[in-house]
Short mmCIF file of C-alpha atoms and ligand atoms in Angstrom, two decimals:
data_model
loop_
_atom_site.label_atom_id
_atom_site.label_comp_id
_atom_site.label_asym_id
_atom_site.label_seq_id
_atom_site.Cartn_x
_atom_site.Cartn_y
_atom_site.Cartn_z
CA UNK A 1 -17.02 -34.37 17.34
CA UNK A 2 -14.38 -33.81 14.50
CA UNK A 3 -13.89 -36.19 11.38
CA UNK A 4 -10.39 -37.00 12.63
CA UNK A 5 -11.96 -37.74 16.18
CA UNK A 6 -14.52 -40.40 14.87
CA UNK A 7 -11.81 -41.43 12.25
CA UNK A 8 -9.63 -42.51 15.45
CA UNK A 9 -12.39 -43.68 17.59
CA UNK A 10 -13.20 -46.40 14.50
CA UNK A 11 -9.63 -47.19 14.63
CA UNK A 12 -9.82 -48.20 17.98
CA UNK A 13 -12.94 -50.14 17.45
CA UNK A 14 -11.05 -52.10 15.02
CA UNK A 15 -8.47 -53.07 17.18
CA UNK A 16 -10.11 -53.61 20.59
CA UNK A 17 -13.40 -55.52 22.07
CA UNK A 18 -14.71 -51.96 22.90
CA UNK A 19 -13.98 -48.96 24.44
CA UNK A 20 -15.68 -45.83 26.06
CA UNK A 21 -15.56 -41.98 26.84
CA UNK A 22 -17.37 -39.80 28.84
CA UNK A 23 -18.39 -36.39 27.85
CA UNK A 24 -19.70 -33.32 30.00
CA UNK A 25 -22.32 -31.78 28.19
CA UNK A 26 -22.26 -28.21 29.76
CA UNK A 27 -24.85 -27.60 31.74
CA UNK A 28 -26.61 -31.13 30.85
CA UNK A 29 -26.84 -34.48 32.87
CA UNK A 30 -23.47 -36.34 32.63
CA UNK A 31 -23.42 -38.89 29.32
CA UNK A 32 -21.20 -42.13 28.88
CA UNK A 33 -21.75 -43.41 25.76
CA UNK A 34 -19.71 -47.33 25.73
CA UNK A 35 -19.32 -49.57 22.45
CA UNK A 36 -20.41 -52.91 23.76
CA UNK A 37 -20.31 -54.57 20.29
CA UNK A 38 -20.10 -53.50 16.74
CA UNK A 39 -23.36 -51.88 16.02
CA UNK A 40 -24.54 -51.82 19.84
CA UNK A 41 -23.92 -49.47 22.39
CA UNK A 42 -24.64 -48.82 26.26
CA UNK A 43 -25.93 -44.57 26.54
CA UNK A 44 -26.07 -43.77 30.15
CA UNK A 45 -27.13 -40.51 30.95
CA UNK A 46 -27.93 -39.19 34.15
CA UNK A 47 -27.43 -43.18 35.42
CA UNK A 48 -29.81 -44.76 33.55
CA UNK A 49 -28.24 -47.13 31.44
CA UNK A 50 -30.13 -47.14 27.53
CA UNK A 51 -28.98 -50.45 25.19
CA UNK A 52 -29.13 -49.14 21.49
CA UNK A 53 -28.57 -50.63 18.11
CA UNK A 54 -27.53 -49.39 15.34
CA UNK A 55 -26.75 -50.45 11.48
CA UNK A 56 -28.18 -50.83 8.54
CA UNK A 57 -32.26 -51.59 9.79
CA UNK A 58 -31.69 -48.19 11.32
CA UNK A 59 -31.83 -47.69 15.11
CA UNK A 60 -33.41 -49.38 18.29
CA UNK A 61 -32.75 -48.53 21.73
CA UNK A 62 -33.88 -50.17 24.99
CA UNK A 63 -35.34 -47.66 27.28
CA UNK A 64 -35.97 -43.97 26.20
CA UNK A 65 -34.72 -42.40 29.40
CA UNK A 66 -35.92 -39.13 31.01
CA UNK A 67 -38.07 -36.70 28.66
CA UNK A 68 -35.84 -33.98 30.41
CA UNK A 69 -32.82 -35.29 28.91
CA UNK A 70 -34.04 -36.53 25.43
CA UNK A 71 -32.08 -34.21 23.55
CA UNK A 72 -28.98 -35.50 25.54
CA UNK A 73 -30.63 -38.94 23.93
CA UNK A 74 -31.03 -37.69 20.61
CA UNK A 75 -26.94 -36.55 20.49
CA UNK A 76 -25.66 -39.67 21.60
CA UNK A 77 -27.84 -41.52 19.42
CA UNK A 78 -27.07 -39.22 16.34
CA UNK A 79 -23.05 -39.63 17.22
CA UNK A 80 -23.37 -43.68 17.18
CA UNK A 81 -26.15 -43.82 14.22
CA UNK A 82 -24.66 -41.30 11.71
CA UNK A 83 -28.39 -39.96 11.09
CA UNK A 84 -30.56 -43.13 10.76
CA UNK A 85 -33.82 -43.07 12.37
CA UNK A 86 -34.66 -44.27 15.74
CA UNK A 87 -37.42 -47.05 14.87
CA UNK A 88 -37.50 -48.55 18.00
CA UNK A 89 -38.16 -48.09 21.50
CA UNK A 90 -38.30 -51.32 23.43
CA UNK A 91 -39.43 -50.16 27.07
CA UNK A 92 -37.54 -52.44 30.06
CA UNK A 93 -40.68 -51.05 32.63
CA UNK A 94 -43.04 -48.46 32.93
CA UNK A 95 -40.84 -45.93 35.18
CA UNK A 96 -40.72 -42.35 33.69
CA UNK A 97 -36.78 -42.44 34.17
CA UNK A 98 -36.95 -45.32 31.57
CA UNK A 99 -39.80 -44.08 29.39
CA UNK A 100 -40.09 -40.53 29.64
CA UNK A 101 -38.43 -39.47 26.39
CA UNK A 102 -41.52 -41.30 24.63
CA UNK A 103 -43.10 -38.47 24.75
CA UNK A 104 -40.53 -36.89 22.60
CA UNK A 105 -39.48 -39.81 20.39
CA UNK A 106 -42.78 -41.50 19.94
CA UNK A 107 -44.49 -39.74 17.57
CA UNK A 108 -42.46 -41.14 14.64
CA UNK A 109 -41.11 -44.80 16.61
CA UNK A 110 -42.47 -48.06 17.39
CA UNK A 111 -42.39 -48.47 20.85
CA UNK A 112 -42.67 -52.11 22.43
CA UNK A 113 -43.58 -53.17 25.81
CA UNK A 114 -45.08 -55.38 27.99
CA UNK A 115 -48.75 -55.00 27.70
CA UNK A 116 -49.15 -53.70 31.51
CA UNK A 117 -46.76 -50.71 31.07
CA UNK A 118 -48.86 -50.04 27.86
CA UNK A 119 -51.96 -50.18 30.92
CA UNK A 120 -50.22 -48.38 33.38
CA UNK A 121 -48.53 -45.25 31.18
CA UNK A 122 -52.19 -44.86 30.04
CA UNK A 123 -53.94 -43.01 33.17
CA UNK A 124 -52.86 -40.93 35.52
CA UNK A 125 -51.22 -42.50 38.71
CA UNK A 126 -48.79 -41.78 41.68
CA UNK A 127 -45.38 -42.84 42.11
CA UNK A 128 -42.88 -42.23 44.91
CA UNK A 129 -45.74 -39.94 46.05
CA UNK A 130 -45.66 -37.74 43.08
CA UNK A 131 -48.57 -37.35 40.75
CA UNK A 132 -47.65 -38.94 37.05
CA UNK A 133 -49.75 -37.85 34.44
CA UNK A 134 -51.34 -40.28 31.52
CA UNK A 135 -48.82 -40.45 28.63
CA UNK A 136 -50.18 -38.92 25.23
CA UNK A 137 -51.43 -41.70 23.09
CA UNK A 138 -48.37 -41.09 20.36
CA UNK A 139 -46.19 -41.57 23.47
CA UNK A 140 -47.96 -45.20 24.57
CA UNK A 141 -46.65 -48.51 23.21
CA UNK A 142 -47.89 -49.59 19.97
CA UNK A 143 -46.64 -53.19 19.97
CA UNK A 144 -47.39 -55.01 23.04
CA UNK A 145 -46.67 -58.79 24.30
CA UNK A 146 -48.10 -60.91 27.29
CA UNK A 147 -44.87 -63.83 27.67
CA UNK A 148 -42.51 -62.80 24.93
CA UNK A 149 -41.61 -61.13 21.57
CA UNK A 150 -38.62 -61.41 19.36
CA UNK A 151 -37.71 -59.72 16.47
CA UNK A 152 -34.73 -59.65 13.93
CA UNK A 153 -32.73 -56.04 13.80
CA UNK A 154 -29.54 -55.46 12.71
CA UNK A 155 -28.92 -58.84 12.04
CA UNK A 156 -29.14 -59.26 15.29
CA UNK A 157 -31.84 -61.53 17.06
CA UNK A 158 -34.07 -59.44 20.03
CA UNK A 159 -35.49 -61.25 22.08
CA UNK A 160 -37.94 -59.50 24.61
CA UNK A 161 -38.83 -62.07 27.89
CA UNK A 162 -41.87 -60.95 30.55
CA UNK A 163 -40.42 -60.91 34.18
CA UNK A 164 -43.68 -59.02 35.18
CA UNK A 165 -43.97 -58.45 38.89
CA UNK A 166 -40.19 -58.31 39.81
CA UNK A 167 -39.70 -54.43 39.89
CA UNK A 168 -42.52 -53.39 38.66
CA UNK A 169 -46.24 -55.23 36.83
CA UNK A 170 -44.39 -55.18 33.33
CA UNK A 171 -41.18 -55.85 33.36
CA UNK A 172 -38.79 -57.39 30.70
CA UNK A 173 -35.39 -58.23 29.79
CA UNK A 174 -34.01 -57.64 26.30
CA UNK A 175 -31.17 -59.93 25.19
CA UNK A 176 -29.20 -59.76 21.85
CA UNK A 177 -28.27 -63.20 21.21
CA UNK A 178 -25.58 -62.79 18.74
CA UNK A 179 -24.23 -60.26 21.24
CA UNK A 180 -24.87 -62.13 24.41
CA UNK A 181 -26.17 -58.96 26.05
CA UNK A 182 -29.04 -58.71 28.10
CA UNK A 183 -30.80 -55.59 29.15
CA UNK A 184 -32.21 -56.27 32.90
CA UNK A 185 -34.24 -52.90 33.60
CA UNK A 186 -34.24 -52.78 37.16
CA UNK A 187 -34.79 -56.05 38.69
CA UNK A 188 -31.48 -54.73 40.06
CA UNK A 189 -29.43 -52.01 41.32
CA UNK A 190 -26.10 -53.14 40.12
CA UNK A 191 -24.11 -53.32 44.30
CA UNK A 192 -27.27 -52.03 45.73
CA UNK A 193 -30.07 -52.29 46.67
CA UNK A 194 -32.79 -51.43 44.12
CA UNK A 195 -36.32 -49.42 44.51
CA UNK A 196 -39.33 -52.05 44.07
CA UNK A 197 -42.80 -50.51 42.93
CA UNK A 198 -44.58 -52.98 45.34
CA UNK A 199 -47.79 -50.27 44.67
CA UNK A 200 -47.62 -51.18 41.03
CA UNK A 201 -47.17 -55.30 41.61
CA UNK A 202 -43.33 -55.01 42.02
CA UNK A 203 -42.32 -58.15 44.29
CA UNK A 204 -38.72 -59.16 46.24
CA UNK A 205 -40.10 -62.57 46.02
CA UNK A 206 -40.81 -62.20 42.37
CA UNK A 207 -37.04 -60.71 41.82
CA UNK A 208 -35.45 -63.71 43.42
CA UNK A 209 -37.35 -66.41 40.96
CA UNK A 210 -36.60 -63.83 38.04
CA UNK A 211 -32.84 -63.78 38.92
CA UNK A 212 -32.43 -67.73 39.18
CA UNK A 213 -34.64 -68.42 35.94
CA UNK A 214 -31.55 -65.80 34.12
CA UNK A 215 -29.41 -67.52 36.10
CA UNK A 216 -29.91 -70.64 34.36
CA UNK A 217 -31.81 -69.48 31.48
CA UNK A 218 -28.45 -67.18 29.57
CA UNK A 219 -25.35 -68.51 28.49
CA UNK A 220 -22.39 -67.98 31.46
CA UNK A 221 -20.64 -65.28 29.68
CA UNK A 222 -23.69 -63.04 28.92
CA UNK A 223 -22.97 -59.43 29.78
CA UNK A 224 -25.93 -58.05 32.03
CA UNK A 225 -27.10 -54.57 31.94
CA UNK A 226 -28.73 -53.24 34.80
CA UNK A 227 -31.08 -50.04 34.26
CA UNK A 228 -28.78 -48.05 36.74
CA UNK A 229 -25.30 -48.95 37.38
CA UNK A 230 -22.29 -51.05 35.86
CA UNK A 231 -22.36 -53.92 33.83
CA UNK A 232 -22.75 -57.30 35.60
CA UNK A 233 -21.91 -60.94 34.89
CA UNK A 234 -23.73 -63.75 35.47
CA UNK A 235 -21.12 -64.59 38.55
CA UNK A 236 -22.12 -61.03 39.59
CA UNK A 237 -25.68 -61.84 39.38
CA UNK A 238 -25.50 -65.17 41.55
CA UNK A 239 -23.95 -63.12 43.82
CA UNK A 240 -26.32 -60.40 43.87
CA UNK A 241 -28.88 -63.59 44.16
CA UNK A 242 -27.64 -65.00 47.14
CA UNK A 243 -28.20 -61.29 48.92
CA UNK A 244 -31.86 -61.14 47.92
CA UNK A 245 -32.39 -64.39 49.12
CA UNK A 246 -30.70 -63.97 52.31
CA UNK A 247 -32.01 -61.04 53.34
CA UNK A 248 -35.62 -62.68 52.13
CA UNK A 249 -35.00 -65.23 54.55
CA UNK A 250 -34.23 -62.78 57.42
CA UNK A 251 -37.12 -60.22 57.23
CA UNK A 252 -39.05 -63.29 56.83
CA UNK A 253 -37.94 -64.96 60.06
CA UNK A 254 -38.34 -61.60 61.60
CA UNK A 255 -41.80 -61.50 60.49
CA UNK A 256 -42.87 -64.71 61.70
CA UNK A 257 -41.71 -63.92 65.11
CA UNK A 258 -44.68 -61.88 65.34
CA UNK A 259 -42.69 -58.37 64.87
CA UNK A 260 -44.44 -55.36 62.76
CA UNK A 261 -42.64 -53.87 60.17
CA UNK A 262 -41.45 -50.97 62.18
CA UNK A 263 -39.61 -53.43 64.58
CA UNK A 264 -37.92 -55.14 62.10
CA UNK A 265 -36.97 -51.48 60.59
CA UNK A 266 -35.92 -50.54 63.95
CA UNK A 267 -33.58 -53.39 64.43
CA UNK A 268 -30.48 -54.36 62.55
CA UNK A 269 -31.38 -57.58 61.07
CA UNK A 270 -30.04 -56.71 57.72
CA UNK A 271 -26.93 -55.21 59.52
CA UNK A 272 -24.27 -57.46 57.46
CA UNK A 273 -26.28 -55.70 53.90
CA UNK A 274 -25.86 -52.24 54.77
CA UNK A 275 -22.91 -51.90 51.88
CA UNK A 276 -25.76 -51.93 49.50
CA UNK A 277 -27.93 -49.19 51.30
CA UNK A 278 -26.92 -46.62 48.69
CA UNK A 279 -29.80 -45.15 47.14
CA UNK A 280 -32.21 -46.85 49.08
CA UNK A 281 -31.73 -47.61 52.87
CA UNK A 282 -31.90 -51.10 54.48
CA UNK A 283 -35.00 -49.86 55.69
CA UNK A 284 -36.61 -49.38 52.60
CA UNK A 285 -35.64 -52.77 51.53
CA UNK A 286 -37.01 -54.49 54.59
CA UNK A 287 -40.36 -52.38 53.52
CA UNK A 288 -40.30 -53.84 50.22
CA UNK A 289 -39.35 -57.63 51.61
CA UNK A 290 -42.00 -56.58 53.89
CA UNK A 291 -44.99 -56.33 51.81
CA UNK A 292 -43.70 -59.20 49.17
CA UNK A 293 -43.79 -61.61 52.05
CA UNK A 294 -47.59 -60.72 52.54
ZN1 LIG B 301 -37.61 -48.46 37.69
#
């Protein structure tokens, strides 16, 4: 990026809320990097959606990404930060789509986390059937919390809240208060429906009671950032809600009538929810409201 290019993009800073521009990196993953706020920024690269700040404390980001695409990382952070030094990785979950680039960033970063993803990244284990390897120690967390942590960066106040059990044992939400921005991992898919780790103490049950207590817990016009898709409001998020719970209430109903969890797949229960079978199908989420309801 040229001097006159930044020189413009500051410009523009100046005179709107924020802004955004994609870039192709040849032969890379595809990288959005948006302005949400001076000083904090939304990477997504290959759809997962990284929070990071950066100003004069240096840099923090929330979620580390891939370790296949940390270098993709690295550039974007570089081209926001001007150079500082990444000091902080606060980790959202445990998934190696969120954490993965510890293992290049860690050696010289703080990393926080709930204390389970700190448990779980530390033996080997296997997700979505494939075998994940033990982290390195210089890749594990190194500051870890049970209920909640806060800390002061940028000037801005961090404040790190367990929703352990939602998505995954371990999860958290990240909100900048100044900012009103709040980092969600992937309690959801933003308009779909999302992947829950019910063999690592992910729960749809859980999700629901998480949504409602951010419901009513962040100010109206906090901007929500899902781990993998567009941002959200907290209109979006009732909305989103109102699906979980509904579609709780149907596999549920289902259940008690005696019928296995193949019956219920094989049926079309969750027929009026099928807009939101994108990555995963309505039968996977009838799997995961499945084993939540047991
Ligand atoms: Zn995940």
């Amino acid at each position: 990026m040229n001097k006159a290019f930044i020189f413009f993009i500051l410009l523009y800073v100046m005179t709107t809320a924020s802004f955004s521009y994609s870039q192709d990196v040849s032969r890379g993953p595809k990288c959005k990097i948006t302005q949400l706020n001076p000083g904090l920024w939304e990477i997504t690269i290959a759809s997962v959606n990284v929070i990071a700040s950066a100003g004069s404390d240096g840099i923090l980001i929330v979620d580390a990404n891939y370790s296949e695409y940390a270098r993709f990382l690295e550039k974007a952070i570089d081209s926001i930060g001007g150079g500082k030094k990444l000091n902080y990785i606060v980790d959202t979950h445990w998934h190696f789509d969120h954490t993965g680039g510890q293992k290049i960033f860690g050696r010289d970063t703080k990393i926080i986390s709930h204390k389970n993803v700190k448990e779980l990244l530390s033996k080997d284990d296997i997700l979505l059937g494939d075998t994940q390897k033990a982290y390195p120690d210089y890749a594990l967390p190194n500051i870890t919390f049970s209920d909640s942590l806060a800390l002061k960066f940028n000037e801005s106040d961090i404040i790190i809240t367990s929703v352990s059990g939602s998505h995954s044992a371990g999860d958290a939400v990240v909100y900048f208060r100044k900012e009103k921005v709040l980092h969600i991992g992937d309690i959801i898919f933003a308009d779909e429906f999302p992947f829950v780790d019910t063999e690592h103490g992910g729960s749809v049950i859980k999700i629901l009671e998480s949504l409602n207590k951010i419901i009513s817990s962040y100010p109206t016009d906090t901007r929500i950032v899902p781990g993998h898709g567009r941002t959200y409001s907290i209109s979006d998020l009732k909305e989103y809600a109102v699906m979980v719970e509904r579609t709780i209430g149907i596999v549920r109903k289902e259940k008690q009538k005696g019928k296995s969890l193949k019956e219920i797949q094989n049926g079309n229960a969750l027929e009026e929810y099928k807009g939101y079978a994108v990555s995963f199908s309505c039968s996977d989420w009838i799997e995961y409201i499945y084993k939540s309801l047991d």
